[in-house]
XYZ file of C-alpha atoms in Angstrom:
248
model
C 0.094 -0.185 -0.001
C 0.950 3.272 -1.540
C 2.766 5.195 2.421
C 1.438 8.682 3.216
C 3.169 8.810 6.633
C 5.848 11.090 5.558
C 7.115 11.127 9.024
C 4.172 12.373 9.880
C 5.293 15.387 7.238
C 6.618 16.239 10.849
C 5.453 19.716 12.449
C 2.527 20.399 9.981
C 0.822 16.688 10.861
C 1.693 16.343 14.535
C -0.050 20.276 14.141
C -3.612 18.802 12.523
C -3.290 15.489 14.928
C -2.991 17.283 18.340
C -6.146 20.310 17.691
C -8.159 17.408 15.888
C -8.485 15.704 19.819
C -10.453 18.097 20.598
C -12.942 18.365 17.566
C -15.769 16.554 19.226
C -17.274 15.941 22.303
C -18.717 12.483 24.403
C -21.946 13.397 22.735
C -21.493 14.075 19.773
C -22.696 10.361 17.954
C -24.962 9.282 15.735
C -26.428 5.660 16.537
C -24.774 3.762 13.779
C -28.394 1.341 13.725
C -30.635 3.683 13.208
C -28.470 5.189 10.161
C -29.720 4.832 7.014
C -27.642 5.153 3.230
C -28.454 6.920 0.657
C -30.057 4.715 -2.100
C -28.003 4.243 -4.536
C -28.917 5.951 -8.194
C -29.791 4.375 -11.166
C -29.225 5.339 -14.921
C -31.660 4.211 -18.049
C -29.759 3.442 -20.407
C -31.617 3.121 -23.823
C -30.205 1.355 -27.146
C -32.685 0.139 -30.192
C -31.803 -3.218 -31.409
C -32.457 -5.262 -35.020
C -33.776 -8.937 -34.651
C -34.770 -10.947 -37.777
C -37.429 -12.154 -39.208
C -36.599 -15.132 -41.647
C -34.018 -17.492 -41.580
C -30.969 -17.236 -44.164
C -31.042 -12.948 -43.897
C -29.027 -11.645 -45.808
C -26.675 -9.084 -44.601
C -25.159 -6.028 -47.683
C -22.250 -4.982 -47.955
C -24.068 -1.464 -49.002
C -27.843 -0.677 -47.869
C -28.595 -2.093 -51.403
C -30.297 -5.082 -52.515
C -27.741 -5.522 -55.040
C -25.013 -5.639 -52.923
C -22.858 -8.336 -52.530
C -23.953 -10.258 -48.748
C -21.156 -9.923 -46.486
C -22.610 -12.847 -45.143
C -26.343 -15.276 -44.031
C -28.382 -14.914 -40.022
C -30.931 -16.804 -39.205
C -34.026 -15.887 -37.831
C -34.405 -14.403 -34.111
C -30.799 -12.910 -34.485
C -30.775 -9.925 -32.900
C -27.825 -7.257 -33.420
C -27.402 -2.969 -32.176
C -28.430 -0.948 -34.766
C -25.767 0.777 -35.590
C -27.372 3.046 -38.093
C -30.477 3.491 -39.913
C -30.919 4.634 -43.231
C -34.285 5.687 -44.582
C -35.736 3.082 -42.406
C -35.441 0.824 -44.821
C -31.500 -0.555 -43.930
C -30.128 -0.941 -40.735
C -26.176 -1.271 -40.330
C -24.776 -3.609 -38.059
C -21.905 -5.709 -37.484
C -21.506 -9.624 -38.015
C -18.593 -11.464 -37.306
C -16.877 -8.353 -36.976
C -17.993 -7.040 -40.262
C -20.100 -3.693 -40.461
C -22.998 -5.073 -43.161
C -26.898 -4.032 -43.648
C -30.009 -5.657 -43.495
C -33.357 -4.687 -45.233
C -35.772 -4.123 -41.871
C -39.121 -3.538 -44.406
C -38.534 -7.757 -45.346
C -36.179 -9.966 -43.242
C -36.196 -7.466 -39.462
C -37.415 -5.275 -36.980
C -36.460 -2.221 -34.791
C -37.222 -2.202 -31.603
C -36.087 -0.478 -28.391
C -34.537 -1.331 -25.673
C -34.425 0.327 -22.398
C -32.349 -0.944 -19.508
C -32.079 0.982 -16.036
C -28.813 0.183 -14.346
C -27.176 0.900 -10.966
C -24.437 4.516 -11.713
C -20.998 3.277 -10.617
C -20.274 6.259 -9.628
C -23.413 6.318 -6.717
C -22.446 2.377 -6.246
C -18.725 3.301 -5.319
C -20.347 5.957 -2.541
C -22.339 3.883 -0.981
C -19.343 1.210 -0.791
C -17.139 4.114 0.546
C -19.575 5.288 2.916
C -20.466 0.829 4.212
C -16.399 0.711 4.596
C -16.165 4.176 6.906
C -19.294 3.061 9.227
C -17.253 -0.486 9.213
C -15.202 0.785 11.439
C -17.209 3.158 13.353
C -16.125 2.392 17.480
C -12.371 1.706 15.993
C -9.805 3.579 18.531
C -8.540 7.021 17.362
C -3.868 6.474 17.302
C -2.270 9.915 16.688
C -0.911 8.898 13.543
C -2.172 5.972 12.817
C -2.755 5.018 9.482
C -4.767 1.809 9.967
C -8.163 1.771 11.364
C -7.912 -2.016 12.257
C -5.211 -1.129 14.431
C -6.226 3.136 15.546
C -6.221 5.562 13.670
C -6.136 9.672 13.256
C -8.724 11.721 11.452
C -6.761 12.391 7.443
C -5.238 8.160 8.076
C -8.426 7.319 8.222
C -9.776 9.161 5.005
C -7.013 8.193 3.592
C -7.489 4.549 4.152
C -11.064 4.073 3.384
C -10.344 5.979 -0.199
C -7.314 4.389 -1.205
C -8.950 0.484 0.222
C -12.820 1.035 -1.514
C -11.382 3.361 -4.473
C -8.031 3.182 -4.895
C -7.216 6.672 -4.490
C -3.786 7.956 -2.773
C -4.430 10.652 -0.235
C -1.770 12.568 1.686
C -1.704 11.402 5.443
C -2.380 15.342 6.736
C -5.793 16.598 6.324
C -4.514 19.930 4.844
C -2.511 18.011 2.237
C -6.025 15.975 1.313
C -8.046 20.161 1.041
C -6.172 20.272 -2.379
C -6.405 16.460 -3.065
C -8.994 16.325 -4.929
C -11.787 18.892 -6.720
C -13.514 21.654 -4.205
C -16.977 21.527 -4.613
C -19.824 23.276 -2.677
C -21.613 22.220 0.439
C -24.945 22.301 -2.397
C -22.913 19.245 -4.390
C -22.232 17.371 -1.937
C -22.537 13.546 -1.718
C -21.543 10.381 0.164
C -18.199 9.628 0.128
C -16.990 13.238 -0.851
C -14.705 14.711 2.606
C -15.333 17.781 4.444
C -12.910 19.572 5.811
C -12.610 21.662 9.496
C -10.021 24.590 10.477
C -8.146 25.928 13.355
C -6.178 28.609 14.665
C -3.491 27.293 12.227
C -5.667 26.135 9.196
C -6.935 23.471 8.621
C -6.953 20.543 11.211
C -9.680 18.185 10.565
C -11.458 15.868 8.135
C -14.101 13.330 7.720
C -15.922 11.315 5.231
C -19.250 13.135 3.791
C -21.548 9.984 5.144
C -25.108 11.886 3.610
C -28.589 13.076 5.998
C -25.816 14.934 7.078
C -23.952 12.938 8.467
C -20.437 12.884 8.788
C -17.894 9.577 9.857
C -14.739 10.190 10.747
C -11.681 9.663 13.419
C -12.961 12.448 15.643
C -10.296 12.550 19.213
C -8.725 9.585 21.015
C -12.011 9.776 23.858
C -14.516 9.551 20.647
C -12.622 7.061 18.478
C -14.271 6.632 14.914
C -17.735 7.544 14.481
C -20.808 8.690 13.010
C -21.658 12.710 14.190
C -23.630 15.556 12.444
C -21.674 17.237 10.026
C -21.885 20.728 12.721
C -21.419 20.016 16.148
C -19.899 23.826 16.697
C -18.426 23.604 14.201
C -18.759 25.264 10.565
C -17.137 23.050 7.893
C -14.535 25.038 5.953
C -14.246 23.350 2.635
C -15.707 20.338 0.569
C -13.656 18.555 -1.494
C -14.833 15.351 -4.174
C -11.765 12.576 -5.135
C -14.271 10.072 -6.423
C -16.140 12.187 -9.648
C -16.000 9.813 -12.578
C -14.492 6.923 -11.314
C -15.059 3.528 -11.491
C -16.115 0.672 -8.770
C -12.635 -0.717 -7.963
C -12.282 -4.427 -9.255
């Protein structure tokens, strides 16, 4: 795994870690058992298909009845429509070759509608689920592994790398510049939420949805799910998951 320790970025990371100990009070916790993940978005994809009506349907080199045949296909064969020419010829690919079938005599074109899971939305849900699985874990200053203890930026770095393959620096101040800065109205589950103190950004959390964050909060509370605003107002929102595909 990519090492983000960078000697804790010396003074900078030390400053961020010490300040984060005072981020939340013990009573700033949300019961994880009552928290509902936001639903995964669905996308509708429409394509057009060509289905043959006759055996030995001729596939011609050009959209012309006198053009040479490049193949014959059997009844009920289905191909994706590449181009519809004058509602008479359908362009398809057969055995790696482009050709045309007559859709007045030998085939029909129909609409195929599919509803699929939006991959980015599913990835975001996976990030939140992974983060929530560590609620109750220990906060350890400088820690990089939530199984043994982790600090705020170590936690976000671990979750993003483990779930989405995104490498982040083990320092909240650096993470604030390692993605796309977004507005609060653009915030989605899996985005990063940043807080600041007298010396700048000093805490980072993962947005879980419903105005909640999951984060390595303090040495007293450990890893918790809590309100996004509990005496502190976020100063920056960053997305590092835009346009990523689900990690295989």
